[in-house]
PDB file of C-alpha atoms in Angstrom:
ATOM      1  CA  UNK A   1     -13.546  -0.161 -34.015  1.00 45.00           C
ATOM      2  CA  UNK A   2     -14.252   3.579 -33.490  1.00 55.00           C
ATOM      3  CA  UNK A   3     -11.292   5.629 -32.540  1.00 55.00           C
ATOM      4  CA  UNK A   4     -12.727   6.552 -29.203  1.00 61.00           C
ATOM      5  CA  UNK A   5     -13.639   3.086 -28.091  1.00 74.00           C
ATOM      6  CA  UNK A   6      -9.644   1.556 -29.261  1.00 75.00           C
ATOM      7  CA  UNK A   7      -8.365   4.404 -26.988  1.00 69.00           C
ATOM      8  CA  UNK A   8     -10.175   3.773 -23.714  1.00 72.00           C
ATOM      9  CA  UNK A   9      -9.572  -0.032 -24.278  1.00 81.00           C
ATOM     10  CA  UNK A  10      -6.159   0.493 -24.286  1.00 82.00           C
ATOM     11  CA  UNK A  11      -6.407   2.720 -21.433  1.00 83.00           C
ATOM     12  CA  UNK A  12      -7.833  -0.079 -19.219  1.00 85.00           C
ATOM     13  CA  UNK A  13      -5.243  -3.142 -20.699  1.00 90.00           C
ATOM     14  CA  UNK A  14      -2.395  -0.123 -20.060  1.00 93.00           C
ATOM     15  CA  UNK A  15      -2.929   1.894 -17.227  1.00 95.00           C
ATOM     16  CA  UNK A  16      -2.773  -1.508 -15.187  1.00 96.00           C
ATOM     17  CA  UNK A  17       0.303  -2.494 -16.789  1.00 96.00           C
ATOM     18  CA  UNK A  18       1.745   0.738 -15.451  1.00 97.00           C
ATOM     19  CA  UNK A  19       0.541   0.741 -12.152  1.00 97.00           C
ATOM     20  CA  UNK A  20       2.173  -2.584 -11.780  1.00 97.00           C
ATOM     21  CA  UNK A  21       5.417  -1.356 -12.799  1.00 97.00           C
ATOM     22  CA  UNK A  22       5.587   1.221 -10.695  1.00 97.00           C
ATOM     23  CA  UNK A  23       4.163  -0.257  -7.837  1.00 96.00           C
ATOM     24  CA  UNK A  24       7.084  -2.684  -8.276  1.00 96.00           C
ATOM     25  CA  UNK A  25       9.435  -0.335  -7.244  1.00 95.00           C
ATOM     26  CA  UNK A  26      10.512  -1.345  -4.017  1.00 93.00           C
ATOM     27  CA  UNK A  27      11.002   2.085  -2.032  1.00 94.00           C
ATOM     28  CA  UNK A  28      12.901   0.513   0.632  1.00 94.00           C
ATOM     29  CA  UNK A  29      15.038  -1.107  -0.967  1.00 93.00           C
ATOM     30  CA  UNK A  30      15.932   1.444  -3.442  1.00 94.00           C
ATOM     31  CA  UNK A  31      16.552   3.545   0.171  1.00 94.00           C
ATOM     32  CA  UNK A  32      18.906   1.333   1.634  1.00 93.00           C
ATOM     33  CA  UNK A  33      21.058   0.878  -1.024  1.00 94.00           C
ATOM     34  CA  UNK A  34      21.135   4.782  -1.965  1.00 93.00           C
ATOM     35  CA  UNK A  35      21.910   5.433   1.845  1.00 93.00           C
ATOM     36  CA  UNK A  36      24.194   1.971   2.073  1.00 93.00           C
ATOM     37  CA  UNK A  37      21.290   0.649   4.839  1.00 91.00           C
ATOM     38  CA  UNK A  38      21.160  -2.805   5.433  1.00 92.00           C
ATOM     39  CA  UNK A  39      18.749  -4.782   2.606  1.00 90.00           C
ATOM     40  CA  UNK A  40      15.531  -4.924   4.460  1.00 91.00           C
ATOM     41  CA  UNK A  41      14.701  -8.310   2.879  1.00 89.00           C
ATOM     42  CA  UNK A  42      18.012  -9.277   4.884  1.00 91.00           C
ATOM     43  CA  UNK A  43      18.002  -7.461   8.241  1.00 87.00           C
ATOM     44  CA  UNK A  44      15.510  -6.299  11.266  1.00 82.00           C
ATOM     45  CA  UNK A  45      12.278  -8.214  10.100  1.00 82.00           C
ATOM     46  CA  UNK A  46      13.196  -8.485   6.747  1.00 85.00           C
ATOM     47  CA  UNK A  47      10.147  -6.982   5.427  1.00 88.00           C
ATOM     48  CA  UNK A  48      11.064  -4.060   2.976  1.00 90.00           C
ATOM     49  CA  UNK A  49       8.710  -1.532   4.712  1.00 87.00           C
ATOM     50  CA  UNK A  50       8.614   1.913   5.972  1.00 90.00           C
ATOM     51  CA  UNK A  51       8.773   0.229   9.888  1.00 88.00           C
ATOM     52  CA  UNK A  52      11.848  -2.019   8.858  1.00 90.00           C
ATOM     53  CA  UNK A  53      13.787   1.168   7.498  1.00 92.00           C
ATOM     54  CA  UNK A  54      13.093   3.101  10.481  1.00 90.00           C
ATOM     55  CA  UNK A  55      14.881   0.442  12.689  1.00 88.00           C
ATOM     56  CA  UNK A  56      17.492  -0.136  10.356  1.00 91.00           C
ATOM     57  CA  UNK A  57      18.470   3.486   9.316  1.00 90.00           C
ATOM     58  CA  UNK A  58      16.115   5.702  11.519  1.00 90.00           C
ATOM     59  CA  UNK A  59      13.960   8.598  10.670  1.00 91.00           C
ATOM     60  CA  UNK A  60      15.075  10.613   7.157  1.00 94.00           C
ATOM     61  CA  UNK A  61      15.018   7.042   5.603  1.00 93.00           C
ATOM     62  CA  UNK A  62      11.943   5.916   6.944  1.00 93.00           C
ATOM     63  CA  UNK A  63      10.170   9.292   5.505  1.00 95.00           C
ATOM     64  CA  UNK A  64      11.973   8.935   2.039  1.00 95.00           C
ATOM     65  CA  UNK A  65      10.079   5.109   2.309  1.00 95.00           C
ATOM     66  CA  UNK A  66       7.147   6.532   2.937  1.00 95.00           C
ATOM     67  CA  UNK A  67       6.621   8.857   0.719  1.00 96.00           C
ATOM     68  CA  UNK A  68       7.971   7.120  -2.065  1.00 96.00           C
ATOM     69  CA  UNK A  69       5.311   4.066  -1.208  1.00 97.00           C
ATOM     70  CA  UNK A  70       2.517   6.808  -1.191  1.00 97.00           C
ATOM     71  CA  UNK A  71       3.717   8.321  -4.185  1.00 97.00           C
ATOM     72  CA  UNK A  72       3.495   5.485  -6.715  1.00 97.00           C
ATOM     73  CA  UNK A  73      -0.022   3.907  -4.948  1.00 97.00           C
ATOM     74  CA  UNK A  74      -1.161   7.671  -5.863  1.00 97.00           C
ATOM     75  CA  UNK A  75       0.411   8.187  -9.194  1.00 97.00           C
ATOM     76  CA  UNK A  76      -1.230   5.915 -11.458  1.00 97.00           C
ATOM     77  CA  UNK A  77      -4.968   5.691  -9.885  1.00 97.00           C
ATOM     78  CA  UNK A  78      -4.795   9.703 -10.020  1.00 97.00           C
ATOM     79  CA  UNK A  79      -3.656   9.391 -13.839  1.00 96.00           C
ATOM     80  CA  UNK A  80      -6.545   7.020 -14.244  1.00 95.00           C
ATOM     81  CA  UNK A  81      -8.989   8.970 -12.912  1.00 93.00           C
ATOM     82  CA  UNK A  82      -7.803  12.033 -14.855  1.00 93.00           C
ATOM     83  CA  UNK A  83      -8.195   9.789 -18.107  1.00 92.00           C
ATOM     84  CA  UNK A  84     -11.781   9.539 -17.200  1.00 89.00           C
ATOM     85  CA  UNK A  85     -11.530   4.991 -16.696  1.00 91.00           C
ATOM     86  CA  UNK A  86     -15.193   4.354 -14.783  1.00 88.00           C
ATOM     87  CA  UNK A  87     -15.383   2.519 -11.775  1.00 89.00           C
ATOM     88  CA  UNK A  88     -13.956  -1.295 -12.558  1.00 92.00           C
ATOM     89  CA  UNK A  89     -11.396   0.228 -14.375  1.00 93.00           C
ATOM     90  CA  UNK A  90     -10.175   2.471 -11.822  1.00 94.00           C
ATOM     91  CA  UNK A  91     -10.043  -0.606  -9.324  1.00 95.00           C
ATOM     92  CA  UNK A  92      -8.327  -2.624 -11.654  1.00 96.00           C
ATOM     93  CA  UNK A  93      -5.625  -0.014 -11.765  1.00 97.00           C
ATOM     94  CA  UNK A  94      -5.909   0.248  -8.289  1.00 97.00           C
ATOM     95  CA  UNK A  95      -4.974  -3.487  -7.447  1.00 98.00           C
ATOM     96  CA  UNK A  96      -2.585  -3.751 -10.146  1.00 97.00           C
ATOM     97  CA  UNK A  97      -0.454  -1.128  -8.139  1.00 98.00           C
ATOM     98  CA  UNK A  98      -0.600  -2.732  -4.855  1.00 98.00           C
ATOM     99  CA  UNK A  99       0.149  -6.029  -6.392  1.00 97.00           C
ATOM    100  CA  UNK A 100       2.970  -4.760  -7.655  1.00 97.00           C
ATOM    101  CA  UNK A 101       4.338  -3.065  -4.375  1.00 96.00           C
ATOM    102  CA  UNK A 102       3.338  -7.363  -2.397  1.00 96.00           C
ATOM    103  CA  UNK A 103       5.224  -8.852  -5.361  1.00 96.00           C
ATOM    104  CA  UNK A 104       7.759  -6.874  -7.278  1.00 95.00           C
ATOM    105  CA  UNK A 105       8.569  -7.861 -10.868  1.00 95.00           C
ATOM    106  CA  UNK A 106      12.252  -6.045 -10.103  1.00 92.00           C
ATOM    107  CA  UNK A 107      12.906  -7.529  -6.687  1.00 90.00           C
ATOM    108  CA  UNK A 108      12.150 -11.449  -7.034  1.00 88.00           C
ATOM    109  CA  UNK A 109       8.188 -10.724  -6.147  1.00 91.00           C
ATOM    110  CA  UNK A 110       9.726 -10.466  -2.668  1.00 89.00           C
ATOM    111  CA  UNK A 111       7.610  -6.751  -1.704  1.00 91.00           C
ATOM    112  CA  UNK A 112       6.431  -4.868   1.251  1.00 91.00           C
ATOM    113  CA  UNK A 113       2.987  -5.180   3.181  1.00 93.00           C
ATOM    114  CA  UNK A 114       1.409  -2.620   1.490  1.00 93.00           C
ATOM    115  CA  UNK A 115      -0.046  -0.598   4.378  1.00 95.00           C
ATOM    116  CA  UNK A 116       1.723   3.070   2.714  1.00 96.00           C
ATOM    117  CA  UNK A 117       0.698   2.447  -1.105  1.00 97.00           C
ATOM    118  CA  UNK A 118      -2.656   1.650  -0.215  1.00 97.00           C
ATOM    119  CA  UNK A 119      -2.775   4.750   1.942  1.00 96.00           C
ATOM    120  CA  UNK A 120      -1.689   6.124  -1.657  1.00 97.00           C
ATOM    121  CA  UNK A 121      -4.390   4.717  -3.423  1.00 97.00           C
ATOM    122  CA  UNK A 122      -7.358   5.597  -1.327  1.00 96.00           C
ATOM    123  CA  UNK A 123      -6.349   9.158  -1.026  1.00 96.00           C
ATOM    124  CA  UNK A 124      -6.390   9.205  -5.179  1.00 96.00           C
ATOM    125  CA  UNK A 125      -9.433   7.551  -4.883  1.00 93.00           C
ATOM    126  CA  UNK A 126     -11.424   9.300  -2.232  1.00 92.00           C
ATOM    127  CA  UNK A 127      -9.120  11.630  -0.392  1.00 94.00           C
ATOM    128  CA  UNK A 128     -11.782  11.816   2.348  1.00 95.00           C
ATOM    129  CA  UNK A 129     -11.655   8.177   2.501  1.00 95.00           C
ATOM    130  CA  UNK A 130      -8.131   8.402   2.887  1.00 95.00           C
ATOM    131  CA  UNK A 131      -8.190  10.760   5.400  1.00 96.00           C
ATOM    132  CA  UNK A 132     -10.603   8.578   7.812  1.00 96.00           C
ATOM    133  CA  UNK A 133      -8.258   5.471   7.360  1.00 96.00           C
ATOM    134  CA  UNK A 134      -5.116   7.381   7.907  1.00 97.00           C
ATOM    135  CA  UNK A 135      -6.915   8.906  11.256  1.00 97.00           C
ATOM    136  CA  UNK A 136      -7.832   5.143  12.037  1.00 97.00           C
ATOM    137  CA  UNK A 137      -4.421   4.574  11.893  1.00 97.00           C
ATOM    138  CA  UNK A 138      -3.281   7.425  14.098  1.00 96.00           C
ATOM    139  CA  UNK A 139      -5.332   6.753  16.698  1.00 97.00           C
ATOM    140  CA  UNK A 140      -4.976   2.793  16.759  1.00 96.00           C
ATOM    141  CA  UNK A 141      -0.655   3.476  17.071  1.00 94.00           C
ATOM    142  CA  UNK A 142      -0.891   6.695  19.324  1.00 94.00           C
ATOM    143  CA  UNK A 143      -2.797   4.254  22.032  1.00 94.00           C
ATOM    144  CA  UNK A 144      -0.195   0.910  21.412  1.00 93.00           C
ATOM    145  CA  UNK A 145       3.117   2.011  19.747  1.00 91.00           C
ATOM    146  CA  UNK A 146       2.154  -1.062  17.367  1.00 92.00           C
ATOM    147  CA  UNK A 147       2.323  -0.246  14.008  1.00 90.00           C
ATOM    148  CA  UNK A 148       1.421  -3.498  13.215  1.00 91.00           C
ATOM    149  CA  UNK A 149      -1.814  -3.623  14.947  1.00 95.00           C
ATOM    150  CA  UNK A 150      -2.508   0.257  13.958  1.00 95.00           C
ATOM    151  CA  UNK A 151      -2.199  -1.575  10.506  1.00 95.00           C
ATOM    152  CA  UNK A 152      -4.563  -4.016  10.748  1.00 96.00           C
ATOM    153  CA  UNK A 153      -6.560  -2.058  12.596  1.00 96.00           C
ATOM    154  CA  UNK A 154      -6.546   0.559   9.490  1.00 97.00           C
ATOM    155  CA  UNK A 155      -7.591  -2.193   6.936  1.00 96.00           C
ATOM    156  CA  UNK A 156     -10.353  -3.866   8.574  1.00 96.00           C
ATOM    157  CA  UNK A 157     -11.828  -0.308   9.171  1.00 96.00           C
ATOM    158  CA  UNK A 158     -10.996   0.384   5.216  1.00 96.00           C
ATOM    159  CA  UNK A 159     -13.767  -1.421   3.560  1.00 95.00           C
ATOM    160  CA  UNK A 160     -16.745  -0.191   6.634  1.00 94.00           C
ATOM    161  CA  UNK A 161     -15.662   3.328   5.868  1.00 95.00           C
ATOM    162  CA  UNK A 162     -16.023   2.768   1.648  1.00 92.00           C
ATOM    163  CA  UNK A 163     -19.365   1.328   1.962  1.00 91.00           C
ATOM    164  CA  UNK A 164     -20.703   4.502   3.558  1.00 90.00           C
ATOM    165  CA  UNK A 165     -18.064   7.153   1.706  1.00 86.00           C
ATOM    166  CA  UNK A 166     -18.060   5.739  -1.640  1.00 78.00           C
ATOM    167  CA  UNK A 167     -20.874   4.674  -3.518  1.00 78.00           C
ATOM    168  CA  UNK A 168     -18.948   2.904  -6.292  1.00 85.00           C
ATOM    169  CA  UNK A 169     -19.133  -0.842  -6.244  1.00 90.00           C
ATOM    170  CA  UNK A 170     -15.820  -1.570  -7.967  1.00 91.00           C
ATOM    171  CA  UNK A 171     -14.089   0.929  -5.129  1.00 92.00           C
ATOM    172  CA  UNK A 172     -15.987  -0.852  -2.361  1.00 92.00           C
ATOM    173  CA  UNK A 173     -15.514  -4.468  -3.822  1.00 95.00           C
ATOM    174  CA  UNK A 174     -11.786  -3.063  -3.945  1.00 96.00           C
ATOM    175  CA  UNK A 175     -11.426  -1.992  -0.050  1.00 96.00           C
ATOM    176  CA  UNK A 176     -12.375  -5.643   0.441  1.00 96.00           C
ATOM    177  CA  UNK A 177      -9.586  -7.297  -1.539  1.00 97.00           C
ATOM    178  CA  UNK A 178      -7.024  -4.818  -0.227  1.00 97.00           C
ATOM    179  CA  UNK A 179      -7.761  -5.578   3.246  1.00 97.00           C
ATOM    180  CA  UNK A 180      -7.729  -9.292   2.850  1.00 97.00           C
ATOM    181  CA  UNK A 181      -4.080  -9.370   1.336  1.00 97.00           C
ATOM    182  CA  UNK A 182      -3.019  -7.174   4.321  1.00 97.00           C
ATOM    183  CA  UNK A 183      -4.219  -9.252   6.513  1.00 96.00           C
ATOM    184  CA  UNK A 184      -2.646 -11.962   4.612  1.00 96.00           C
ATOM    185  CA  UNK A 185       0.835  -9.841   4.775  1.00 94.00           C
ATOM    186  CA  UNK A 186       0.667  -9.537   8.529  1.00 94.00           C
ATOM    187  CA  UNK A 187       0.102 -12.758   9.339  1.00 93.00           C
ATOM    188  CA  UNK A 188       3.266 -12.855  10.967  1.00 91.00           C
ATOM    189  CA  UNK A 189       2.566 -10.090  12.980  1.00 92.00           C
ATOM    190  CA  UNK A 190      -0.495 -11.535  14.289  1.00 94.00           C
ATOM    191  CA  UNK A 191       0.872 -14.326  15.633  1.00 93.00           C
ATOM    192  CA  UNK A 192       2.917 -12.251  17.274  1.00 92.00           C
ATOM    193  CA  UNK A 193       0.459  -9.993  18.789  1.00 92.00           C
ATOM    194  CA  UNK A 194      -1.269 -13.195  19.803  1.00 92.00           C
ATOM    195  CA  UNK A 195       1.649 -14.286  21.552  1.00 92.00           C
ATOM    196  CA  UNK A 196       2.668 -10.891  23.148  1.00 87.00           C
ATOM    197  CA  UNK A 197       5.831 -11.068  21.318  1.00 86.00           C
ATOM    198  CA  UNK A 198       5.323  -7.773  19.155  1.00 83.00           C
ATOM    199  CA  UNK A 199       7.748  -4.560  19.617  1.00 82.00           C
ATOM    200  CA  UNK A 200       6.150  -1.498  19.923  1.00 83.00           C
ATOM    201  CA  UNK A 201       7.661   1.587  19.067  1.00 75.00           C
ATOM    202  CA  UNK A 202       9.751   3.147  22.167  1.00 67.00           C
ATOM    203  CA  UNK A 203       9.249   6.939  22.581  1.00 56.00           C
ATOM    204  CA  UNK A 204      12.062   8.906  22.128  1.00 48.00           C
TER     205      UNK A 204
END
């Protein structure tokens, strides 16, 4: 096998492997213990997510949760793309992150929703892309105070925007699969915005 071609296959078995790994570590989690918070998986709605760590240890934690989750759903897709992996490829490392933030190999596969290190992963991707969801978001919380629904909101809108900002069909056939397991991740939550039991966020 040609030097070349061993080197980009081990790029795409690889990369993956890494974006798993680090996608596995659980921000919140690593949060609370370094600022003796609650264990998210324990306390509030025991979902180890940037909203959980807000309610549990208020706004400097929340941020370090957030940008953490951003960081490592940016990290490897913008190393892949740097390393010149086409299209499937890139999605493949893509996935591989976020499935390691839903089930972390470090934290008994017990992860987040995912809503932050996908932000991560589109803005590698296509920062404008990024951008648009992000705004989605924005606008969808600024008018409930539901995170949850801004969420949800967010991903369906996620794979509508690809299809006209990104031409690639691995990157759009990825926006589909990403929304799908958050949907999947807040079905909780959508019971309880069917029900009218959801907390919004109170203005301070």
């Amino acid at each position: 096998m040609p030097q070349h071609s061993l080197w980009a296959t081990s790029l795409v078995i690889l990369l993956p492997i890494f974006g798993y790994l680090l996608g596995s570590i659980a921000t919140a989690i690593v949060v609370a213990r370094l600022l003796h918070l609650p264990d998210p998986r324990q306390a509030g709605s025991r979902n180890p997510g940037t909203t959980n760590v807000l309610r549990l240890g208020g706004k400097r934690a929340a941020a370090l949760t957030l940008a953490g989750d951003l960081i490592k759903g940016v990290i490897p897709v913008a190393l892949a793309r740097f390393l010149g992996l086409e299209d499937w490829a890139l999605a493949a490392v893509a996935l591989a992150t976020f499935l390691g933030h839903l089930y972390p190999i470090y934290f008994g596969f017990r992860g987040g929703k995912g809503v932050a290190t996908a932000l991560g992963i589109l803005l590698a991707l296509q920062p404008l892309l990024g951008v648009a969801v992000l705004l989605v978001w924005v606008l969808i919380f600024l008018l409930t105070r539901l995170s949850s629904l801004a969420a949800l909101g967010a991903a369906l809108a996620a794979p509508f925007l690809g299809f006209v900002l990104s031409p690639q069909r691995g990157e759009q056939a990825l926006l589909v699969v990403l929304a799908l397991l958050i949907l999947w991740r807040h079905r909780g939550n959508i019971a309880r915005l069917r029900s009218g039991a959801e907390r919004p966020f109170r203005r301070s």
